[in-house]
Short mmCIF file of C-alpha atoms and ligand atoms in Angstrom, two decimals:
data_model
loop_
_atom_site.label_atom_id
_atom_site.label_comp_id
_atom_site.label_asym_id
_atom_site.label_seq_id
_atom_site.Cartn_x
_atom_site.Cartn_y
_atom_site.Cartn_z
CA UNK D 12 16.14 -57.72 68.53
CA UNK D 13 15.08 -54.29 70.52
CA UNK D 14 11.77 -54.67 72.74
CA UNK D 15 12.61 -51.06 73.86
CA UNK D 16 11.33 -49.19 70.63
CA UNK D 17 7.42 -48.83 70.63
CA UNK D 18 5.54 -50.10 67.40
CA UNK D 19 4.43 -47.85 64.95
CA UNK D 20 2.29 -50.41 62.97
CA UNK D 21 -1.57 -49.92 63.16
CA UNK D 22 -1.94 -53.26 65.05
CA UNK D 23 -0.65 -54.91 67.03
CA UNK D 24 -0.36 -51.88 68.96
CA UNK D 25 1.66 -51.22 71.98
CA UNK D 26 0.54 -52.80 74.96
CA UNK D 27 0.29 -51.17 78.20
CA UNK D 28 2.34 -52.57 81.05
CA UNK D 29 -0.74 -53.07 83.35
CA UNK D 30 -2.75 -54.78 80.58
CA UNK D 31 0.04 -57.07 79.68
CA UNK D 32 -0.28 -58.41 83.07
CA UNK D 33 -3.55 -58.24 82.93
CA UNK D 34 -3.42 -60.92 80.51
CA UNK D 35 -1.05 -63.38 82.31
CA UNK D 36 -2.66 -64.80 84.64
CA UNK D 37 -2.66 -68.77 86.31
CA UNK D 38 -5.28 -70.97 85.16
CA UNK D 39 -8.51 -70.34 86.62
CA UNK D 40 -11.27 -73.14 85.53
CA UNK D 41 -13.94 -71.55 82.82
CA UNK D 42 -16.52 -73.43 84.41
CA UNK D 43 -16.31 -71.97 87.77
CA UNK D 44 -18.30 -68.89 88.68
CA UNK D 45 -14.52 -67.26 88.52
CA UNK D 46 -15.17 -66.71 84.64
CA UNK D 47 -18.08 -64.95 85.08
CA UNK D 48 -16.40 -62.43 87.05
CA UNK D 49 -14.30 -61.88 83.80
CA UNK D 50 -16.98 -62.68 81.10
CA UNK D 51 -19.62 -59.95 82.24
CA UNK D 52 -18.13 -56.65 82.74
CA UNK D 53 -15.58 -57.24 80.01
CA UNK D 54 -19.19 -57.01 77.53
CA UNK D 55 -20.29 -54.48 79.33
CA UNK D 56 -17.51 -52.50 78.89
CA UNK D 57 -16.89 -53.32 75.26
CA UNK D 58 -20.75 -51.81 75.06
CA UNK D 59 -19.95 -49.16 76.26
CA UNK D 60 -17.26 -48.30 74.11
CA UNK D 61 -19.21 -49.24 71.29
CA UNK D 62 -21.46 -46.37 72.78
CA UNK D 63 -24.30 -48.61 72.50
CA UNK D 64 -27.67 -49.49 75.14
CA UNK D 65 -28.43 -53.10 74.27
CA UNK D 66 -26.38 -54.44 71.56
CA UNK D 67 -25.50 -58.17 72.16
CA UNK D 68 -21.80 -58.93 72.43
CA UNK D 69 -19.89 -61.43 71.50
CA UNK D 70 -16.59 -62.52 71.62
CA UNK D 71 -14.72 -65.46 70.19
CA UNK D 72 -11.00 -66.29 70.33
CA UNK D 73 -10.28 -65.47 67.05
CA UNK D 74 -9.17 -61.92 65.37
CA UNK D 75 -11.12 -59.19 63.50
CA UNK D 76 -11.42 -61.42 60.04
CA UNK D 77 -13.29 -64.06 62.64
CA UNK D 78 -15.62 -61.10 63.24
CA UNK D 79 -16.72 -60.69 59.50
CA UNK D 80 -16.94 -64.19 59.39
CA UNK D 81 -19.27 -64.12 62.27
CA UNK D 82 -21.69 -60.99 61.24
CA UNK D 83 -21.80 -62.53 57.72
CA UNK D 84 -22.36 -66.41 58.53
CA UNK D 85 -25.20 -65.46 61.14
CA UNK D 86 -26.99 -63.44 59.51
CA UNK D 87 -27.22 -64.07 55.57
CA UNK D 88 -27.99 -67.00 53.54
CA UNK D 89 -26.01 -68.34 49.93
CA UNK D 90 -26.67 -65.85 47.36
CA UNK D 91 -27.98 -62.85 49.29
CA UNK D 92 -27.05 -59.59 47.83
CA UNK D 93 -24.46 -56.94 50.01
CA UNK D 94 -23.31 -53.58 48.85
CA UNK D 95 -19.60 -52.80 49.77
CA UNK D 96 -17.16 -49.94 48.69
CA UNK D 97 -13.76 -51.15 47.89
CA UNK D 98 -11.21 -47.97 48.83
CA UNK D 99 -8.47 -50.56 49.95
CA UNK D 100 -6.89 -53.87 51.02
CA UNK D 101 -9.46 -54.61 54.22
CA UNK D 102 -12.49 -53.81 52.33
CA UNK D 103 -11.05 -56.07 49.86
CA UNK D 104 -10.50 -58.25 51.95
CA UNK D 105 -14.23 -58.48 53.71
CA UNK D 106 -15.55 -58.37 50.20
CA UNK D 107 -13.36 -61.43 49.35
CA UNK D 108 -14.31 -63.33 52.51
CA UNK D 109 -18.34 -62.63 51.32
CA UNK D 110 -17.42 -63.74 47.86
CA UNK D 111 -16.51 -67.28 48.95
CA UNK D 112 -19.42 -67.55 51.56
CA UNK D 113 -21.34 -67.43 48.13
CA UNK D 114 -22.70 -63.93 48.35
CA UNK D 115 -22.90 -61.70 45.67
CA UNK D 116 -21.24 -58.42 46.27
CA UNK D 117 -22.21 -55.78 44.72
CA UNK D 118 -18.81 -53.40 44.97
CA UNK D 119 -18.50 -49.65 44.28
CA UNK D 120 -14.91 -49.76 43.17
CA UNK D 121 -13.90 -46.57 45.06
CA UNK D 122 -10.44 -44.60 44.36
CA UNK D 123 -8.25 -45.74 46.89
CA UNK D 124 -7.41 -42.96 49.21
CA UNK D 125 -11.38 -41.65 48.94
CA UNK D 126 -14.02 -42.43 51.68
CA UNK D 127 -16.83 -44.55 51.20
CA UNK D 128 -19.39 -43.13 48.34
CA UNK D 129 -22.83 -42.97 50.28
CA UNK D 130 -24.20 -40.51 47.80
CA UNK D 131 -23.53 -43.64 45.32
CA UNK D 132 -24.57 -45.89 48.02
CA UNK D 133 -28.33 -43.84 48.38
CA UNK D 134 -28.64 -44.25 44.48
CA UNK D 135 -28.11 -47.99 44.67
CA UNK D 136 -29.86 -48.85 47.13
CA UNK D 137 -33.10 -46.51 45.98
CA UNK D 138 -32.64 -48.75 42.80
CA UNK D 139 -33.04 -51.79 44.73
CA UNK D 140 -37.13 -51.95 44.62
CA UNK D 141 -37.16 -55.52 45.29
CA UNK D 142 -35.03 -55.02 48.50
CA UNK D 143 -32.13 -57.77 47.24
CA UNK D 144 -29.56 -56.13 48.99
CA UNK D 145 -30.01 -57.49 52.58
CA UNK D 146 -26.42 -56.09 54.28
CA UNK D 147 -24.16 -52.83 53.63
CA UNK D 148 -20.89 -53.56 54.46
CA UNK D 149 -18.90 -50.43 55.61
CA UNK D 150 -15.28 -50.49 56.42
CA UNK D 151 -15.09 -47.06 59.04
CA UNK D 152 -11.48 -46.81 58.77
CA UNK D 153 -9.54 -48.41 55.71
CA UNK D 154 -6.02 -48.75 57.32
CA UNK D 155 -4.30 -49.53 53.95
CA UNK D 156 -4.78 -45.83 53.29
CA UNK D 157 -5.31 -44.10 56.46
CA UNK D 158 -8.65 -43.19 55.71
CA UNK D 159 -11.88 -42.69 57.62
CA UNK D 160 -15.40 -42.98 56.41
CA UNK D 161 -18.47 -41.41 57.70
CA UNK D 162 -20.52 -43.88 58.67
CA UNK D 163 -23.51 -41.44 59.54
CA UNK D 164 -23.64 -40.65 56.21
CA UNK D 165 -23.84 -44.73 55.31
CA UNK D 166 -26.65 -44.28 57.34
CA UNK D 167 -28.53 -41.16 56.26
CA UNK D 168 -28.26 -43.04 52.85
CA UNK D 169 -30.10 -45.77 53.67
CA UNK D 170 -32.33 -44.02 55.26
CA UNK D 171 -33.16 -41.34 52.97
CA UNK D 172 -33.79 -44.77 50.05
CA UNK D 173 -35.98 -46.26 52.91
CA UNK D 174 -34.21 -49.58 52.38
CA UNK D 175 -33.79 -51.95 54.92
CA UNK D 176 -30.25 -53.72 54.69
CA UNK D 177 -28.70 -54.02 57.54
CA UNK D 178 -25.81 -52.22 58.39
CA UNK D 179 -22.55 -54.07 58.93
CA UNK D 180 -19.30 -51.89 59.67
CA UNK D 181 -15.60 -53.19 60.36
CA UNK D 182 -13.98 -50.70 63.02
CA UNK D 183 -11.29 -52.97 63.42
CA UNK D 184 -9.30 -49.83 63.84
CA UNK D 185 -11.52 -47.40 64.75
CA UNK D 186 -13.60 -48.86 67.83
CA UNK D 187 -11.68 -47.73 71.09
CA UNK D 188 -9.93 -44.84 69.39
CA UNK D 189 -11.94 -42.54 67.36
CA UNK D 190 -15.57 -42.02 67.70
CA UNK D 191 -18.16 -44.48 67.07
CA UNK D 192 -21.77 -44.55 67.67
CA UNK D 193 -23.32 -48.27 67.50
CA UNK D 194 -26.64 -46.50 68.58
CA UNK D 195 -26.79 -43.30 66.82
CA UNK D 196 -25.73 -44.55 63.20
CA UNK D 197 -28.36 -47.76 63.67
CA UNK D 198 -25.33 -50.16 63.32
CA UNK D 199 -26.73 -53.23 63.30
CA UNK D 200 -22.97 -55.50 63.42
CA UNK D 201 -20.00 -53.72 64.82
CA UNK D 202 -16.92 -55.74 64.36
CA UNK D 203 -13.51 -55.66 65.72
CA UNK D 204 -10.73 -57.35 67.14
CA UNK D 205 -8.37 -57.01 70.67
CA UNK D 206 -4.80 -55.74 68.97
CA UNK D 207 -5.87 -52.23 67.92
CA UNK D 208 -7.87 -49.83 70.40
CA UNK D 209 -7.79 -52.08 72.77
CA UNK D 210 -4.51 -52.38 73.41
CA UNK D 211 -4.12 -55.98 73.39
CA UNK D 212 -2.07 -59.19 71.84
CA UNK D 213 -4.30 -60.47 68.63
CA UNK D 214 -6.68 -63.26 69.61
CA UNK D 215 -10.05 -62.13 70.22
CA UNK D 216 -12.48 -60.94 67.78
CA UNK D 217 -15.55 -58.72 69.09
CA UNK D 218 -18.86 -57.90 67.93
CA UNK D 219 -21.76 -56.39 68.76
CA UNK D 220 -25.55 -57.08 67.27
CA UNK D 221 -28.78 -55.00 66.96
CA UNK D 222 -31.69 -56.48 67.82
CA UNK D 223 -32.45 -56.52 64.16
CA UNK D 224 -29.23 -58.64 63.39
CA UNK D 225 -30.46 -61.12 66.41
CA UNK D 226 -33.57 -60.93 64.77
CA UNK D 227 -31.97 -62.02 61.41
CA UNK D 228 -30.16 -65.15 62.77
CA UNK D 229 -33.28 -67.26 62.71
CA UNK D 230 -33.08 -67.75 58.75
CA UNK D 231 -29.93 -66.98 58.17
CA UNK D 232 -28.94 -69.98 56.27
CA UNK D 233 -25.15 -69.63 55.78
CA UNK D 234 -23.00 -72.62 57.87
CA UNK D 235 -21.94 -71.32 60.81
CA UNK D 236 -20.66 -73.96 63.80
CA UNK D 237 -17.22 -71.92 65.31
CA UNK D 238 -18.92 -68.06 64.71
CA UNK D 239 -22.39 -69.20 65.90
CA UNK D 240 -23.68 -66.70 68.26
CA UNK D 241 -26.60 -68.49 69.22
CA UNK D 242 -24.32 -71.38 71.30
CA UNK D 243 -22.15 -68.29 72.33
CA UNK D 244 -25.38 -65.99 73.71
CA UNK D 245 -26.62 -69.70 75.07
CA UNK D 246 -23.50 -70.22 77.28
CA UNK D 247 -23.03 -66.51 78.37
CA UNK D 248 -26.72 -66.96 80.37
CA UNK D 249 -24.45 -69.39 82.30
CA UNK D 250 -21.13 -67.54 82.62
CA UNK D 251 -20.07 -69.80 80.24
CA UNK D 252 -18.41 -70.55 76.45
CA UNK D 253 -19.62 -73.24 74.02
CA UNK D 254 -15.93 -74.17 74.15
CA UNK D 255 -12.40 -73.27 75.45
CA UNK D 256 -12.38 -69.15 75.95
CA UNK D 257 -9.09 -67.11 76.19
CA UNK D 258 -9.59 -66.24 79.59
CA UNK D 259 -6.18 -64.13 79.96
CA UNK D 260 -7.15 -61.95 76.85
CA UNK D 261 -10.66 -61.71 78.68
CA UNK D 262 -8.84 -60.47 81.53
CA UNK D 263 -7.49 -58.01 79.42
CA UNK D 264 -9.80 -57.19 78.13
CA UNK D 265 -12.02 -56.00 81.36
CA UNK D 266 -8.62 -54.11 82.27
CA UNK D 267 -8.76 -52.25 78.82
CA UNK D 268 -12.06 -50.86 78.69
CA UNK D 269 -12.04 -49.61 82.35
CA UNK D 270 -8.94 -47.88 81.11
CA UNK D 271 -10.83 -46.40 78.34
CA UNK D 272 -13.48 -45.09 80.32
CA UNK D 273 -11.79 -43.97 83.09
CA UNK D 274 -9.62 -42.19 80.76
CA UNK D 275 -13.47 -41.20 79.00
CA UNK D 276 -14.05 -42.05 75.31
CA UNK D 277 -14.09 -38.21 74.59
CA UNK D 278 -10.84 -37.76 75.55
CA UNK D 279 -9.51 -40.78 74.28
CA UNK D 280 -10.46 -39.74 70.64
CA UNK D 281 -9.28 -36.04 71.49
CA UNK D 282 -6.01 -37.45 72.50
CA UNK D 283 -6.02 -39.45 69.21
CA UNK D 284 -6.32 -36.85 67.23
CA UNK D 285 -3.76 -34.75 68.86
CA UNK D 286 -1.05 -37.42 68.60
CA UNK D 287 -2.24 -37.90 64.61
CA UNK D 288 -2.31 -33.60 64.12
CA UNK D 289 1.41 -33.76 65.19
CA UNK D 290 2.35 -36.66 62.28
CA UNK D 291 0.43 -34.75 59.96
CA UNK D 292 2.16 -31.76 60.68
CA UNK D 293 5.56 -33.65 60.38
CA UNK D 294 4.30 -35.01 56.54
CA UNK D 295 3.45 -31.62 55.57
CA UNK D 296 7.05 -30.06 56.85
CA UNK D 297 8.25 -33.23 54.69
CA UNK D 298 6.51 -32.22 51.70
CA UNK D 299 5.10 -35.97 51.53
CA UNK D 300 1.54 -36.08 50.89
CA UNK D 301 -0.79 -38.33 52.46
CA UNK D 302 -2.67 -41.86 50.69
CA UNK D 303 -5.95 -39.85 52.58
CA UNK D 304 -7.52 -37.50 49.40
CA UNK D 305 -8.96 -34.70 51.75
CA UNK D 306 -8.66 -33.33 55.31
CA UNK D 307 -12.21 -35.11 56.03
CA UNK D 308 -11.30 -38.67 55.39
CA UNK D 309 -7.67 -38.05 57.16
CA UNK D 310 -7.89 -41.34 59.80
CA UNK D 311 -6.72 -40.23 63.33
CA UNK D 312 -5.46 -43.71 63.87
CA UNK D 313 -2.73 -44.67 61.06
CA UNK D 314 -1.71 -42.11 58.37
CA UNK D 315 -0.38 -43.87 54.73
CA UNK D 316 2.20 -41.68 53.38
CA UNK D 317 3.38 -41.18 49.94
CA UNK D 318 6.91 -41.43 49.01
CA UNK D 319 8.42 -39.91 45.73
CA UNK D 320 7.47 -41.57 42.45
CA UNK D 321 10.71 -44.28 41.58
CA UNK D 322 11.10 -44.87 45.43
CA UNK D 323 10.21 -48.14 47.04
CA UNK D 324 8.47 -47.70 50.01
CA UNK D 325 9.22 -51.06 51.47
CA UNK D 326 12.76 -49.99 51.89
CA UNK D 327 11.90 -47.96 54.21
CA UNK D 328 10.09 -50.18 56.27
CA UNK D 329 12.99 -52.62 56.04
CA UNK D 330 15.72 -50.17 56.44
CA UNK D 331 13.64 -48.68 59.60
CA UNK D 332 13.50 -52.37 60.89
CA UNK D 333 17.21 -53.46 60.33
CA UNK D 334 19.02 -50.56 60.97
CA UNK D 335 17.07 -48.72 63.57
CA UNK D 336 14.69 -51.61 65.13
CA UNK D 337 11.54 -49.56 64.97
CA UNK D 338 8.31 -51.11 62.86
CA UNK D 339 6.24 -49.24 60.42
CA UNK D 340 3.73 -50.39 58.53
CA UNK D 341 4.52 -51.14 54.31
CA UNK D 342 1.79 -50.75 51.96
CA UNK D 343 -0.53 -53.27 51.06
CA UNK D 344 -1.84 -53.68 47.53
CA UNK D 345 -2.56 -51.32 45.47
CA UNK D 346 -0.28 -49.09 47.10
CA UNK D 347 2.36 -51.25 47.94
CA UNK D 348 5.87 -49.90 47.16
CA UNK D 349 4.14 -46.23 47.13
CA UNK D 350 3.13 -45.32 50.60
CA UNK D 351 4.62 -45.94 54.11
CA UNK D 352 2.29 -45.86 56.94
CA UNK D 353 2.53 -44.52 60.61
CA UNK D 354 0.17 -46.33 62.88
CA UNK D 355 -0.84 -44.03 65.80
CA UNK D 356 -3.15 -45.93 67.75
CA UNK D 357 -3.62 -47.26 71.27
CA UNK D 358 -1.06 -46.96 74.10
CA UNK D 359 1.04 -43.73 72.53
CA UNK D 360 2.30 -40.39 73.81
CA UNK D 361 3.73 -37.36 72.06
CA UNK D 362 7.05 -38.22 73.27
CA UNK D 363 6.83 -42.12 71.76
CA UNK D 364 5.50 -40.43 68.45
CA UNK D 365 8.62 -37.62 68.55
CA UNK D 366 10.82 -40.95 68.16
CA UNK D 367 8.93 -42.67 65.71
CA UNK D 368 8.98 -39.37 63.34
CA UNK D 369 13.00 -38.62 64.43
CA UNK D 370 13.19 -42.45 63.05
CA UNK D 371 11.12 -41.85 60.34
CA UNK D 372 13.81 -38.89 58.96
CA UNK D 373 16.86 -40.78 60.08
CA UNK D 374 15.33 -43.47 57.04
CA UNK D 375 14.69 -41.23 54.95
CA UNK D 376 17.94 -39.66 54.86
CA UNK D 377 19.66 -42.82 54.80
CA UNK D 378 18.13 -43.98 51.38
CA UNK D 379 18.69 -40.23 49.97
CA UNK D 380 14.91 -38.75 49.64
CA UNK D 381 15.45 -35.45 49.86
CA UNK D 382 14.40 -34.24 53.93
CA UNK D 383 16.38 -32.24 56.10
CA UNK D 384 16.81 -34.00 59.46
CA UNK D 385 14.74 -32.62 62.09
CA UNK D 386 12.22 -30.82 60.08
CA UNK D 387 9.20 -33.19 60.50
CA UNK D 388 10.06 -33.58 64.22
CA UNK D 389 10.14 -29.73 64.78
CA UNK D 390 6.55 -29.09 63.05
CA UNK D 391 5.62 -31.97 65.48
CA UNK D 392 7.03 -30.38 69.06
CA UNK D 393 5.59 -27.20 67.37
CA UNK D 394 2.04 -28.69 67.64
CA UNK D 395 2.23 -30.71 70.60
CA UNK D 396 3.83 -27.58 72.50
CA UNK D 397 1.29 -25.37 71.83
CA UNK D 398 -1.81 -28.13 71.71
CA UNK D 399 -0.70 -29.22 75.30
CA UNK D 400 -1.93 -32.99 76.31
CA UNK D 401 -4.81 -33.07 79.06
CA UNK D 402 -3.04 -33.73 82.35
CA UNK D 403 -5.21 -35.76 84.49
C1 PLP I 7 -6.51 -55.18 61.17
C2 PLP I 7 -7.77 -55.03 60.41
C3 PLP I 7 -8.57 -56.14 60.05
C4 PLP I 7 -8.13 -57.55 60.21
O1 PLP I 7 -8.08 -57.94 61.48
P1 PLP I 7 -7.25 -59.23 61.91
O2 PLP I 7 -7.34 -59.08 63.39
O3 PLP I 7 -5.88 -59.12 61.37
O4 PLP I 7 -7.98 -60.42 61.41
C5 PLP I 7 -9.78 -55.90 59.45
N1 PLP I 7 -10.17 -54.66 59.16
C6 PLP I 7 -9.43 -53.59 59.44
C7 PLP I 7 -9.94 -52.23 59.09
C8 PLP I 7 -8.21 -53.74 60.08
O5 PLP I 7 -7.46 -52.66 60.37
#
């Protein structure tokens, strides 16, 4: 097995040399004032990047499906109402995990490859007179498709219906790599999870809370014992956890959102977007279209690509794997066997990508679909030669 090829999977993403030690570390006791050294600026930087004031933050050793546990269990009660879109396999997914919490889910079955509705959302909730729905769920990036909703419109919508869910979004795989506003768009639960942006192994899950979701907690009625922020918020007063924290990942995590800000969030999602203009440019030179329906929703993190109608895409991913050692990502439900994806998030350069699309054709041409080799890579050195990266 080759360790030398980066990943080109949206998460786990490639990890950094100096936040891979980071993370390995001796033993240090959690109970010693050690921890807290670790504990505080590692939520203040994840606040930061959430671009947020005051938000509480919390984070558990778990992964981003602990983090919709946690924003659902602490804040709703058995048969409370949520509106969610579902445009793909994680918003199924979070939709699922609310089903068997015993919520009832009121879903906009969305086209997959489309953004969330919020025109739809507006009429729905300006329906809702009694105010049943107490959460909208928003999933900002759907990495099955490689598509990005705007979560300031989410917000407009609920706005302009005067309702007063909260506001719930996954950014999984957004937060840390494009642009997201806890403040601005009133979320009120930002979830997430260490492997994506942040440039980390799986393990934690992170979330921040409005004071409106804090405010919610108190009759929230769901079971919550693992997820409960209330023990976790208790024990941070004291440096502390309510149990056994990942203290290496912690580590990490500190060392990842300096990185981020040093680097500066603008530039981190310019640089994002760069790296993602270069694979788009190599799909187009491909004639492969992408999962994304329009330019607007196009995710700068992971783009799902198409492949020609009779052709299994999981070949490719296999065939990429065996013969080549290099990981893409397959497709996951309802596009499984139709679209490939390219995850271009975290630690990544235009060189690294340059490989990933070279590998990408060298695939492709193995298992006959009809690309000439070195097209997709030239349209990419075209844009990344004449969109230069930002030297620091
Ligand atoms: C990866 C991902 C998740 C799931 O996170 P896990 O860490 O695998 O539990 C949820 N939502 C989105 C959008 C994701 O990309």
């Amino acid at each position: 097995m080759s360790m030398q090829n980066p990943v080109f999977i949206p998460g786990p993403t490639n990890i950094p040399e100096y936040i891979r030690k980071a993370c390995d570390m001796p033993t240090i006791d959690h109970r010693s004032p050690l921890f807290g050294q670790i504990l505080q600026p590692a939520i203040a930087g994840v606040r930061r990047v959430l671009k947020s004031e005051n938000a509480d933050i919390f984070i558990f050793p778990s992964t981003g499906t602990g983090g919709w546990e946690t924003a659902v269990s602490n804040t709703l009660s058995p048969g409370d109402k949520v509106l969610a879109a579902r445009n793909g396999m994680f918003s199924h997914r979070w939709i699922d995990l609310c089903q068997r919490h015993g919520l009832q889910v009121e879903i906009v079955e969305t086209t997959w490859g489309e953004g969330i509705p919020a025109a739809r959302f507006e009429e729905i909730l300006a329906a809702d007179k009694g105010h049943q729905i107490k959460a909208v769920l928003a999933t900002h990036n759907e990495t099955a498709t490689g598509v990005r909703s705007d979560i300031g419109a989410v917000r407009h919508a609920m706005d302009a219906a005067a309702h007063p869910a909260m506001l719930f979004v996954d950014g999984v795989s957004s937060i840390g790599s494009m642009d997201f506003q806890f403040d601005n768009w009133g979320v009120d639960i930002a979830v997430t999870g260490s492997q994506k942006g942040f440039m980390l192994p799986a393990g934690l899950a992170i979330v921040g809370f409005s004071p409106k979701a804090m405010a919610a907690i108190g009759t929230a009625k769901l079971p919550r014992t693992f997820f409960d922020v209330r023990d976790m918020g208790k024990s941070y007063e004291r440096n502390a956890y309510p149990y056994t924290p990942a203290v290496g990942l912690m580590n990490g995590l500190k060392v990842a959102c300096d990185a981020l800000l040093a680097e500066g969030l603008e530039n981190v999602f310019a640089r994002h977007y760069r790296i993602a203009e270069g694979v788009r440019a190599a799909t187009r030179a491909w004639g492969m279209p992408l999962a994304a329906a329009s330019v607007d929703v196009q995710s700068d993190t992971v783009s799902a690509i198409r492949t020609p109608d009779g052709f299994d895409s999981g070949k490719f991913v296999s065939h990429a794997a065996t013969t080549y050692g290099v990981a893409f990502g397959v497709g996951l439900g309802e596009v499984a066997g139709k679209v490939f994806r390219i995850g271009h998030l975290g630690s990544l350069t235009d060189v690294m990508t340059l490989s990933g699309i070279a590998t990408a054709e060298m695939v492709m041409a193995d298992l006959g679909l009809p690309v000439k080799l070195g097209a997709g890579v030239a349209a990419a050195q075209e844009y990344y030669r004449t969109n230069p990266a930002k030297r620091s």
